[in-house]
Amino acid sequence: MSIYFCFIHVVFLICAAASAESEQVLVDDKLLEGGSSPGRRTGTLYCRVGIGFHLQIHPDGRVNGSHAPDHLSLLELFAVSQGIVGIRGVFSKRYLAMNKRGRLHAIEKFTEDCKFRERFQENSYNTYASATHRNHRSGREWFVALNKRGKAKMGSSTRVKSQHVSTHFLPRFNLQEKSEQGFTITEYSKEKTKAPPVQPVQPVPPSPVLRVNSGPKRLGTVKYWPKFRFG
């Protein structure tokens, strides 16, 4: 009888674990496929190594960098948990992933390989380390990195470190949604020196002419002869 109850208890635990896992999958699917949320950011990731490259995700699964940003470099970063983010190509519709060997690639479905730990560095750049894979012997993390030619580097390489510029990415997000919240500042000096508008000049009415009646005019000419006295 006790064996029967133990068997029922084990089956109940398995069913509960399966239901919890399915609920978690549904939550993850809603998080990934849902609309806009406060944890989603759309923009590019600029790496300052070499001449500077923007991280790209291709539809065939390749990952590299391009100096000039284009439609392949438009990425969507979304929060999975505290400090953990996912990176998705807007055009390719693939998720950035790192396998157990440290190789970067892109896949269609979000898995544990697509989770990266985002850290803010002192130089205003970010690093993205795999939240699933790392060096099991030393515990060293594996980072997303590009080389001087814009190719993806192996995260398991000993040369890929958080202090190296190849792992430093500058997020450049789209600020169109925040444009409505902006404001403008007008300089007081320019506003103060602005010339006042010119008022139209009103025509001055002519002053009235005063005419004085001086009597009838004489048309004749009067001549005066000087008088000389001799003696």
Coordinates of N, CA and C in Angstrom, one line a residue:
M1 N 0.8 -1.2 0.0 CA 0.0 0.0 0.0 C 0.9 1.3 0.0
S2 N 2.0 1.2 0.8 CA 2.8 2.4 0.8 C 3.5 2.6 -0.5
I3 N 3.8 1.5 -1.2 CA 4.5 1.6 -2.5 C 3.5 2.3 -3.5
Y4 N 2.2 2.0 -3.4 CA 1.2 2.6 -4.3 C 1.2 4.1 -4.1
F5 N 1.1 4.5 -2.8 CA 1.1 6.0 -2.5 C 2.4 6.7 -2.9
C6 N 3.5 6.0 -2.7 CA 4.8 6.6 -3.2 C 4.8 6.8 -4.7
F7 N 4.2 5.8 -5.4 CA 4.2 5.9 -6.9 C 3.3 7.1 -7.3
I8 N 2.1 7.2 -6.6 CA 1.2 8.4 -6.9 C 1.9 9.7 -6.6
H9 N 2.6 9.7 -5.5 CA 3.3 11.0 -5.1 C 4.4 11.4 -6.1
V10 N 5.1 10.4 -6.6 CA 6.1 10.7 -7.6 C 5.5 11.1 -8.9
V11 N 4.4 10.5 -9.3 CA 3.7 11.0 -10.5 C 3.2 12.4 -10.4
F12 N 2.7 12.7 -9.2 CA 2.2 14.0 -8.9 C 3.3 15.1 -9.0
L13 N 4.5 14.7 -8.5 CA 5.6 15.7 -8.6 C 6.0 15.9 -10.0
I14 N 6.1 14.8 -10.8 CA 6.5 14.9 -12.2 C 5.5 15.8 -13.0
C15 N 4.2 15.6 -12.7 CA 3.2 16.4 -13.4 C 3.3 17.9 -13.0
A16 N 3.5 18.1 -11.7 CA 3.7 19.5 -11.2 C 4.9 20.2 -11.9
A17 N 6.0 19.5 -12.0 CA 7.2 20.0 -12.6 C 7.0 20.3 -14.1
A18 N 6.3 19.4 -14.7 CA 6.0 19.6 -16.2 C 5.1 20.8 -16.4
S19 N 4.1 21.0 -15.5 CA 3.2 22.1 -15.7 C 3.9 23.4 -15.4
A20 N 4.8 23.4 -14.4 CA 5.6 24.6 -14.1 C 6.5 25.0 -15.2
E21 N 7.1 24.0 -15.8 CA 8.0 24.2 -17.0 C 7.2 24.8 -18.2
S22 N 6.0 24.2 -18.4 CA 5.1 24.7 -19.5 C 4.7 26.1 -19.3
E23 N 4.4 26.5 -18.0 CA 4.0 27.8 -17.7 C 5.2 28.8 -17.9
Q24 N 6.4 28.3 -17.6 CA 7.6 29.2 -17.8 C 7.8 29.4 -19.3
V25 N 7.6 28.3 -20.1 CA 7.7 28.4 -21.5 C 6.7 29.4 -22.1
L26 N 5.5 29.4 -21.6 CA 4.5 30.3 -22.1 C 4.9 31.7 -21.7
V27 N 5.4 31.9 -20.5 CA 5.8 33.3 -20.1 C 6.9 33.8 -21.0
D28 N 7.9 32.9 -21.3 CA 9.0 33.3 -22.1 C 8.5 33.6 -23.5
D29 N 7.6 32.8 -24.1 CA 7.1 33.1 -25.4 C 6.4 34.4 -25.4
K30 N 5.6 34.7 -24.4 CA 4.9 36.0 -24.4 C 5.9 37.1 -24.3
L31 N 7.0 36.9 -23.5 CA 8.0 37.9 -23.4 C 8.8 38.2 -24.7
L32 N 9.0 37.1 -25.5 CA 9.8 37.2 -26.7 C 8.9 37.7 -27.9
E33 N 7.7 37.2 -28.0 CA 6.8 37.5 -29.1 C 5.9 38.6 -28.8
G34 N 5.8 39.1 -27.6 CA 4.9 40.2 -27.3 C 5.3 41.5 -27.9
G35 N 4.4 42.4 -27.7 CA 4.6 43.7 -28.3 C 5.7 44.5 -27.5
S36 N 5.6 45.8 -27.7 CA 6.6 46.7 -27.0 C 6.4 46.6 -25.5
S37 N 7.6 46.6 -24.8 CA 7.5 46.6 -23.4 C 8.7 47.5 -22.9
P38 N 8.6 47.9 -21.6 CA 9.7 48.8 -21.1 C 11.1 48.2 -21.2
G39 N 11.2 46.8 -21.2 CA 12.5 46.2 -21.2 C 13.1 46.0 -22.6
R40 N 12.4 46.5 -23.6 CA 12.9 46.3 -25.0 C 13.5 47.6 -25.5
R41 N 14.7 47.4 -26.2 CA 15.4 48.6 -26.8 C 15.8 48.2 -28.2
T42 N 15.6 49.1 -29.1 CA 16.0 48.9 -30.5 C 17.0 49.8 -30.9
G43 N 18.1 49.3 -31.5 CA 19.2 50.2 -32.0 C 20.3 49.3 -32.5
T44 N 21.6 49.8 -32.4 CA 22.8 49.1 -32.8 C 23.7 48.9 -31.7
L45 N 24.7 48.0 -31.8 CA 25.7 47.8 -30.9 C 27.0 48.0 -31.6
Y46 N 27.7 49.1 -31.2 CA 28.9 49.6 -31.8 C 30.1 49.1 -31.1
C47 N 31.0 48.4 -31.7 CA 32.3 47.9 -31.1 C 33.4 48.8 -31.6
R48 N 34.2 49.3 -30.7 CA 35.2 50.3 -31.1 C 36.6 49.7 -31.5
V49 N 36.6 48.4 -31.7 CA 37.8 47.7 -32.1 C 38.2 48.1 -33.5
G50 N 39.4 48.2 -33.9 CA 39.9 48.5 -35.2 C 39.3 49.9 -35.7
I51 N 38.6 49.9 -36.8 CA 38.0 51.1 -37.4 C 36.6 51.3 -36.8
G52 N 36.2 50.4 -36.0 CA 34.8 50.4 -35.4 C 33.8 49.7 -36.3
F53 N 33.1 48.8 -35.6 CA 32.1 47.9 -36.3 C 30.8 47.8 -35.5
H54 N 29.7 47.7 -36.3 CA 28.4 47.5 -35.8 C 28.1 46.0 -35.9
L55 N 27.6 45.4 -34.8 CA 27.3 44.0 -34.7 C 26.1 43.7 -35.7
Q56 N 26.3 42.6 -36.5 CA 25.3 42.2 -37.5 C 24.9 40.8 -37.2
I57 N 23.6 40.5 -37.5 CA 23.0 39.2 -37.4 C 22.4 38.9 -38.8
H58 N 22.9 37.9 -39.5 CA 22.5 37.6 -40.9 C 21.3 36.5 -40.8
P59 N 20.5 36.5 -41.9 CA 19.4 35.5 -41.9 C 19.9 34.0 -42.0
D60 N 21.2 33.8 -42.5 CA 21.7 32.5 -42.6 C 22.4 32.0 -41.3
G61 N 22.4 32.9 -40.2 CA 23.0 32.5 -39.0 C 24.4 33.0 -38.7
R62 N 24.9 33.7 -39.7 CA 26.3 34.3 -39.5 C 26.2 35.5 -38.6
V63 N 27.3 35.8 -37.9 CA 27.4 36.9 -37.0 C 28.8 37.6 -37.3
N64 N 28.7 38.9 -37.6 CA 30.0 39.6 -37.9 C 29.7 41.1 -37.6
G65 N 30.6 42.0 -38.1 CA 30.5 43.4 -37.9 C 30.6 44.1 -39.2
S66 N 30.0 45.3 -39.3 CA 30.1 46.2 -40.4 C 30.4 47.6 -40.0
H67 N 31.3 48.2 -40.7 CA 31.7 49.6 -40.3 C 30.5 50.6 -40.4
A68 N 29.8 50.5 -41.5 CA 28.6 51.3 -41.7 C 27.4 50.6 -41.3
P69 N 26.5 51.2 -40.4 CA 25.3 50.5 -40.0 C 24.3 50.3 -41.1
D70 N 23.6 49.2 -41.1 CA 22.6 48.9 -42.1 C 21.4 48.2 -41.5
H71 N 20.6 47.6 -42.3 CA 19.4 46.9 -41.8 C 19.8 45.6 -41.0
L72 N 20.9 45.0 -41.3 CA 21.4 43.8 -40.6 C 21.9 44.2 -39.2
S73 N 22.3 45.4 -39.0 CA 22.9 45.8 -37.7 C 21.8 46.4 -36.7
L74 N 20.5 46.4 -37.2 CA 19.5 46.9 -36.3 C 19.0 45.7 -35.4
L75 N 19.3 45.9 -34.1 CA 19.1 44.8 -33.1 C 18.0 45.3 -32.1
E76 N 17.4 44.2 -31.5 CA 16.5 44.5 -30.4 C 17.0 43.7 -29.2
L77 N 17.2 44.5 -28.1 CA 17.6 44.0 -26.8 C 16.4 43.9 -25.9
F78 N 16.2 42.8 -25.3 CA 15.1 42.7 -24.3 C 15.5 42.0 -23.1
A79 N 14.9 42.4 -22.0 CA 15.3 41.8 -20.7 C 14.6 40.5 -20.4
V80 N 15.4 39.5 -20.0 CA 14.9 38.2 -19.7 C 14.8 38.1 -18.2
S81 N 15.8 38.5 -17.4 CA 15.7 38.6 -16.0 C 16.7 39.7 -15.6
Q82 N 16.9 39.8 -14.3 CA 17.7 40.9 -13.8 C 19.2 40.7 -14.3
G83 N 19.6 41.6 -15.1 CA 21.0 41.6 -15.6 C 21.2 40.7 -16.8
I84 N 20.1 39.9 -17.2 CA 20.2 39.0 -18.3 C 19.4 39.5 -19.5
V85 N 20.0 39.6 -20.7 CA 19.3 40.1 -21.8 C 19.4 39.2 -23.0
G86 N 18.5 39.3 -24.0 CA 18.5 38.6 -25.2 C 18.7 39.6 -26.4
I87 N 19.4 39.2 -27.4 CA 19.7 40.1 -28.6 C 19.1 39.4 -29.8
R88 N 18.2 40.2 -30.5 CA 17.5 39.6 -31.7 C 17.7 40.6 -32.9
G89 N 18.0 40.0 -34.0 CA 18.1 40.8 -35.2 C 16.7 41.2 -35.8
V90 N 16.4 42.5 -36.0 CA 15.1 42.9 -36.4 C 14.8 42.4 -37.8
F91 N 15.8 42.5 -38.7 CA 15.6 42.1 -40.1 C 15.7 40.5 -40.2
S92 N 16.7 39.9 -39.6 CA 16.9 38.5 -39.8 C 16.0 37.7 -38.9
K93 N 15.4 38.3 -37.9 CA 14.5 37.6 -36.9 C 15.2 36.4 -36.3
R94 N 16.4 36.5 -36.0 CA 17.2 35.4 -35.4 C 17.8 36.0 -34.1
Y95 N 18.1 35.1 -33.1 CA 18.6 35.5 -31.8 C 20.1 35.1 -31.8
L96 N 20.8 36.1 -31.2 CA 22.3 35.9 -31.0 C 22.5 34.8 -30.0
A97 N 23.4 33.8 -30.2 CA 23.6 32.7 -29.3 C 25.1 32.4 -29.3
M98 N 25.5 31.7 -28.2 CA 26.9 31.2 -28.1 C 26.8 29.8 -27.6
N99 N 27.4 28.9 -28.4 CA 27.4 27.5 -28.1 C 28.4 27.1 -27.0
K100 N 28.5 25.8 -26.7 CA 29.3 25.3 -25.6 C 30.8 25.4 -25.9
R101 N 31.1 25.7 -27.2 CA 32.5 25.9 -27.6 C 32.9 27.4 -27.6
G102 N 32.0 28.3 -27.4 CA 32.2 29.7 -27.4 C 32.0 30.3 -28.8
R103 N 31.4 29.7 -29.7 CA 31.3 30.2 -31.1 C 29.9 31.0 -31.1
L104 N 30.0 32.2 -31.7 CA 28.8 33.0 -31.9 C 28.1 32.6 -33.2
H105 N 26.8 32.5 -33.1 CA 25.9 32.2 -34.2 C 24.5 32.8 -33.9
A106 N 23.6 32.6 -34.9 CA 22.3 33.1 -34.7 C 21.3 32.0 -35.0
I107 N 20.3 31.8 -34.2 CA 19.3 30.8 -34.3 C 17.9 31.4 -34.3
E108 N 16.9 30.6 -34.8 CA 15.6 31.1 -35.0 C 14.8 31.1 -33.7
K109 N 15.0 30.1 -32.8 CA 14.3 30.0 -31.5 C 15.1 30.3 -30.3
F110 N 14.5 31.0 -29.4 CA 15.3 31.5 -28.2 C 15.5 30.3 -27.3
T111 N 16.8 30.1 -26.9 CA 17.2 29.0 -26.0 C 18.1 29.6 -24.9
E112 N 18.6 28.7 -24.1 CA 19.5 29.1 -23.0 C 20.8 29.7 -23.5
D113 N 21.2 29.2 -24.8 CA 22.4 29.8 -25.4 C 22.3 31.3 -25.7
C114 N 21.0 31.8 -25.8 CA 20.8 33.1 -26.2 C 20.8 34.1 -25.0
K115 N 21.0 33.7 -23.8 CA 21.0 34.6 -22.7 C 22.4 35.1 -22.4
F116 N 22.5 36.4 -22.3 CA 23.8 37.1 -22.1 C 23.7 38.0 -20.9
R117 N 24.8 38.1 -20.1 CA 24.8 39.0 -19.0 C 25.4 40.3 -19.4
E118 N 24.6 41.4 -19.2 CA 25.0 42.7 -19.6 C 25.6 43.5 -18.4
R119 N 26.8 44.0 -18.7 CA 27.4 44.8 -17.6 C 27.9 46.1 -18.2
F120 N 27.7 47.2 -17.3 CA 28.1 48.5 -17.7 C 29.6 48.8 -17.2
Q121 N 30.4 49.2 -18.1 CA 31.8 49.4 -17.8 C 32.0 50.9 -17.4
E122 N 33.2 51.2 -16.9 CA 33.5 52.5 -16.4 C 33.7 53.5 -17.6
N123 N 34.0 53.0 -18.8 CA 34.2 53.9 -19.9 C 32.9 54.1 -20.8
S124 N 31.8 53.8 -20.2 CA 30.5 54.0 -20.8 C 30.2 52.9 -21.8
Y125 N 31.0 51.9 -22.0 CA 30.7 50.8 -22.9 C 30.1 49.6 -22.1
N126 N 29.5 48.7 -22.8 CA 28.9 47.5 -22.2 C 29.6 46.2 -22.7
T127 N 29.6 45.2 -21.9 CA 30.1 43.9 -22.2 C 28.9 42.9 -22.1
Y128 N 29.0 41.9 -23.0 CA 27.9 40.9 -23.0 C 28.6 39.5 -22.9
A129 N 28.4 38.8 -21.7 CA 29.0 37.5 -21.5 C 27.9 36.5 -21.5
S130 N 28.2 35.3 -21.9 CA 27.3 34.2 -21.9 C 26.8 33.8 -20.5
A131 N 25.5 33.8 -20.3 CA 25.0 33.4 -19.0 C 24.9 31.9 -18.8
T132 N 25.2 31.1 -19.8 CA 25.1 29.7 -19.7 C 26.5 29.0 -19.8
H133 N 27.4 29.5 -20.7 CA 28.6 28.8 -20.9 C 29.8 29.6 -20.4
R134 N 30.8 29.0 -19.8 CA 32.0 29.6 -19.4 C 33.1 28.5 -19.2
N135 N 34.3 28.9 -18.8 CA 35.4 28.0 -18.6 C 35.1 27.3 -17.3
H136 N 34.9 26.0 -17.3 CA 34.5 25.3 -16.0 C 35.7 25.2 -15.1
R137 N 36.9 25.2 -15.6 CA 38.1 25.0 -14.8 C 38.4 26.3 -14.0
S138 N 38.5 27.4 -14.8 CA 38.9 28.7 -14.2 C 37.7 29.6 -13.8
G139 N 36.6 29.3 -14.4 CA 35.4 30.1 -14.1 C 35.4 31.4 -14.9
R140 N 36.3 31.5 -15.9 CA 36.4 32.7 -16.7 C 35.2 32.8 -17.6
E141 N 34.6 34.0 -17.7 CA 33.4 34.2 -18.6 C 33.8 34.3 -20.1
W142 N 32.8 33.9 -20.9 CA 33.0 34.0 -22.4 C 32.2 35.2 -22.9
F143 N 32.8 36.1 -23.6 CA 32.2 37.4 -24.0 C 32.0 37.4 -25.5
V144 N 31.0 38.2 -25.9 CA 30.8 38.5 -27.3 C 31.9 39.5 -27.7
A145 N 32.6 39.2 -28.8 CA 33.7 40.0 -29.2 C 33.8 40.0 -30.8
L146 N 34.5 41.0 -31.3 CA 34.8 41.1 -32.7 C 36.3 41.4 -32.9
N147 N 36.9 40.9 -33.9 CA 38.3 41.2 -34.2 C 38.5 42.5 -35.0
K148 N 39.7 42.8 -35.4 CA 40.0 44.0 -36.1 C 39.4 44.0 -37.5
R149 N 39.1 42.9 -38.1 CA 38.5 42.8 -39.4 C 37.0 42.7 -39.4
G150 N 36.4 42.7 -38.2 CA 35.0 42.7 -38.1 C 34.4 41.3 -38.0
K151 N 35.2 40.3 -37.8 CA 34.7 38.9 -37.7 C 34.5 38.6 -36.2
A152 N 33.5 37.7 -36.0 CA 33.2 37.3 -34.6 C 34.3 36.4 -34.0
K153 N 34.7 36.7 -32.8 CA 35.8 35.9 -32.1 C 35.2 34.8 -31.3
M154 N 36.0 33.8 -31.0 CA 35.6 32.8 -30.1 C 35.6 33.3 -28.7
G155 N 34.4 33.1 -28.0 CA 34.4 33.6 -26.6 C 35.2 32.8 -25.7
S156 N 35.6 31.6 -26.1 CA 36.4 30.7 -25.2 C 37.9 31.0 -25.4
S157 N 38.3 31.9 -26.3 CA 39.7 32.3 -26.5 C 40.2 33.0 -25.2
T158 N 41.5 32.7 -24.9 CA 42.1 33.3 -23.7 C 42.4 34.8 -24.0
R159 N 42.3 35.2 -25.2 CA 42.6 36.7 -25.5 C 41.3 37.5 -25.4
V160 N 40.2 36.9 -25.3 CA 38.9 37.6 -25.1 C 38.6 37.9 -23.7
K161 N 38.9 39.1 -23.2 CA 38.7 39.5 -21.8 C 37.8 40.7 -21.8
S162 N 37.3 41.0 -20.6 CA 36.4 42.1 -20.4 C 37.2 43.4 -20.5
Q163 N 38.5 43.4 -20.3 CA 39.3 44.6 -20.4 C 39.7 45.0 -21.8
H164 N 39.5 44.0 -22.8 CA 39.9 44.3 -24.2 C 38.8 45.0 -24.9
V165 N 39.3 45.9 -25.9 CA 38.3 46.7 -26.6 C 37.4 45.9 -27.5
S166 N 37.9 44.7 -27.8 CA 37.1 43.8 -28.7 C 35.7 43.4 -28.1
T167 N 35.7 43.5 -26.8 CA 34.4 43.1 -26.1 C 33.6 44.3 -25.6
H168 N 34.0 45.5 -26.0 CA 33.3 46.7 -25.6 C 32.3 47.1 -26.6
F169 N 31.1 47.2 -26.3 CA 30.0 47.6 -27.2 C 29.3 48.8 -26.7
L170 N 29.0 49.8 -27.6 CA 28.3 51.0 -27.2 C 26.9 50.9 -27.8
P171 N 25.9 50.8 -26.9 CA 24.5 50.7 -27.4 C 24.1 52.1 -28.0
R172 N 23.6 52.1 -29.2 CA 23.0 53.3 -29.8 C 21.6 53.0 -30.1
F173 N 20.7 53.4 -29.2 CA 19.3 53.0 -29.3 C 18.5 54.1 -30.1
N174 N 17.4 53.8 -30.6 CA 16.5 54.7 -31.3 C 15.8 55.5 -30.3
L175 N 15.8 56.9 -30.5 CA 15.2 57.8 -29.6 C 14.0 58.5 -30.1
Q176 N 13.4 57.9 -31.2 CA 12.2 58.5 -31.8 C 11.0 58.5 -30.8
E177 N 10.9 57.4 -30.0 CA 9.8 57.4 -29.1 C 9.9 58.4 -28.0
K178 N 11.1 58.8 -27.7 CA 11.3 59.8 -26.6 C 11.3 61.2 -27.1
S179 N 11.1 61.4 -28.4 CA 11.2 62.8 -28.9 C 10.1 63.6 -28.4
E180 N 8.9 63.0 -28.1 CA 7.8 63.8 -27.6 C 8.0 64.3 -26.2
Q181 N 8.9 63.7 -25.5 CA 9.1 64.1 -24.1 C 10.2 65.1 -24.0
G182 N 10.8 65.5 -25.1 CA 11.9 66.5 -25.1 C 11.4 67.9 -25.0
F183 N 12.3 68.8 -24.8 CA 12.0 70.2 -24.7 C 13.1 71.0 -25.3
T184 N 12.8 72.2 -25.7 CA 13.8 73.1 -26.3 C 14.1 74.3 -25.3
I185 N 15.3 74.8 -25.4 CA 15.8 75.9 -24.6 C 16.1 77.1 -25.5
T186 N 15.6 78.2 -25.2 CA 15.8 79.4 -26.0 C 16.8 80.3 -25.3
E187 N 17.9 80.7 -25.9 CA 18.8 81.6 -25.3 C 18.2 83.0 -25.0
Y188 N 18.4 83.4 -23.8 CA 17.8 84.7 -23.4 C 18.5 85.9 -24.1
S189 N 19.9 85.7 -24.3 CA 20.6 86.8 -25.0 C 20.2 87.0 -26.4
K190 N 19.9 85.9 -27.2 CA 19.4 86.1 -28.5 C 18.0 86.7 -28.6
E191 N 17.2 86.2 -27.6 CA 15.9 86.8 -27.6 C 15.8 88.2 -27.2
K192 N 16.8 88.6 -26.4 CA 16.8 90.0 -25.9 C 17.3 90.9 -27.0
T193 N 18.2 90.5 -27.8 CA 18.8 91.4 -28.9 C 18.0 91.4 -30.1
K194 N 16.9 90.7 -30.1 CA 16.0 90.7 -31.3 C 15.4 92.1 -31.6
A195 N 15.5 92.6 -32.8 CA 15.0 93.9 -33.1 C 13.5 93.9 -33.1
P196 N 12.9 95.0 -32.5 CA 11.5 95.1 -32.5 C 10.9 95.2 -33.9
P197 N 9.7 94.8 -34.1 CA 9.1 94.9 -35.5 C 8.9 96.4 -35.9
V198 N 9.2 96.6 -37.2 CA 9.1 98.0 -37.7 C 7.6 98.3 -37.9
Q199 N 7.2 99.4 -37.3 CA 5.9 99.9 -37.4 C 5.7 100.7 -38.7
P200 N 4.6 100.6 -39.4 CA 4.4 101.4 -40.6 C 4.3 102.8 -40.3
V201 N 5.0 103.6 -41.2 CA 5.0 105.1 -41.0 C 3.7 105.7 -41.5
Q202 N 3.0 106.4 -40.5 CA 1.7 107.0 -40.9 C 2.0 108.3 -41.6
P203 N 1.3 108.6 -42.7 CA 1.6 109.8 -43.4 C 1.1 111.0 -42.6
V204 N 2.0 112.1 -42.6 CA 1.7 113.3 -41.8 C 0.8 114.2 -42.6
P205 N -0.4 114.6 -42.1 CA -1.2 115.5 -42.8 C -0.6 116.8 -43.0
P206 N -0.8 117.5 -44.1 CA -0.2 118.8 -44.3 C -0.8 119.8 -43.4
S207 N 0.0 120.7 -42.9 CA -0.4 121.8 -42.0 C -1.2 122.8 -42.7
P208 N -2.3 123.3 -42.1 CA -3.1 124.3 -42.8 C -2.4 125.6 -43.0
V209 N -2.6 126.2 -44.2 CA -1.9 127.5 -44.6 C -2.8 128.6 -44.2
L210 N -2.3 129.5 -43.4 CA -3.0 130.7 -42.9 C -2.8 131.8 -43.9
R211 N -3.9 132.3 -44.4 CA -3.9 133.4 -45.4 C -4.4 134.7 -44.7
V212 N -3.6 135.7 -44.8 CA -4.0 137.0 -44.2 C -4.4 138.0 -45.3
N213 N -5.6 138.5 -45.1 CA -6.1 139.5 -46.1 C -5.4 140.8 -46.0
S214 N -4.5 141.2 -46.9 CA -3.7 142.4 -46.8 C -4.4 143.5 -47.6
G215 N -5.6 143.4 -48.0 CA -6.2 144.5 -48.7 C -6.0 144.4 -50.2
P216 N -6.5 145.3 -51.0 CA -6.4 145.2 -52.4 C -4.9 145.4 -52.9
K217 N -4.5 144.7 -53.9 CA -3.2 144.8 -54.4 C -3.0 145.9 -55.3
R218 N -1.9 146.6 -55.2 CA -1.6 147.7 -56.1 C -0.7 147.2 -57.3
L219 N -1.3 147.5 -58.5 CA -0.6 147.1 -59.7 C 0.5 148.1 -60.1
G220 N 0.4 149.4 -59.7 CA 1.3 150.4 -60.2 C 2.6 150.4 -59.5
T221 N 3.7 151.0 -60.1 CA 5.0 151.0 -59.5 C 5.3 152.4 -59.0
V222 N 5.8 152.6 -57.8 CA 6.1 153.9 -57.3 C 7.6 154.1 -57.3
K223 N 8.1 155.2 -57.8 CA 9.5 155.5 -57.9 C 9.8 156.7 -57.0
Y224 N 10.9 156.6 -56.3 CA 11.4 157.7 -55.4 C 12.6 158.3 -56.0
W225 N 12.6 159.7 -56.2 CA 13.8 160.4 -56.7 C 14.5 161.1 -55.5
P226 N 15.8 160.9 -55.4 CA 16.5 161.6 -54.3 C 16.6 163.2 -54.6
K227 N 16.6 163.9 -53.5 CA 16.6 165.3 -53.5 C 18.0 165.8 -53.1
F228 N 18.6 166.6 -54.0 CA 20.0 167.1 -53.7 C 19.9 168.6 -53.4
R229 N 20.6 169.0 -52.5 CA 20.6 170.5 -52.1 C 22.0 171.0 -52.3
F230 N 22.1 172.0 -53.1 CA 23.4 172.7 -53.4 C 23.5 174.0 -52.7
G231 N 24.6 174.5 -52.3 CA 24.9 175.8 -51.8 C 24.7 175.8 -50.3

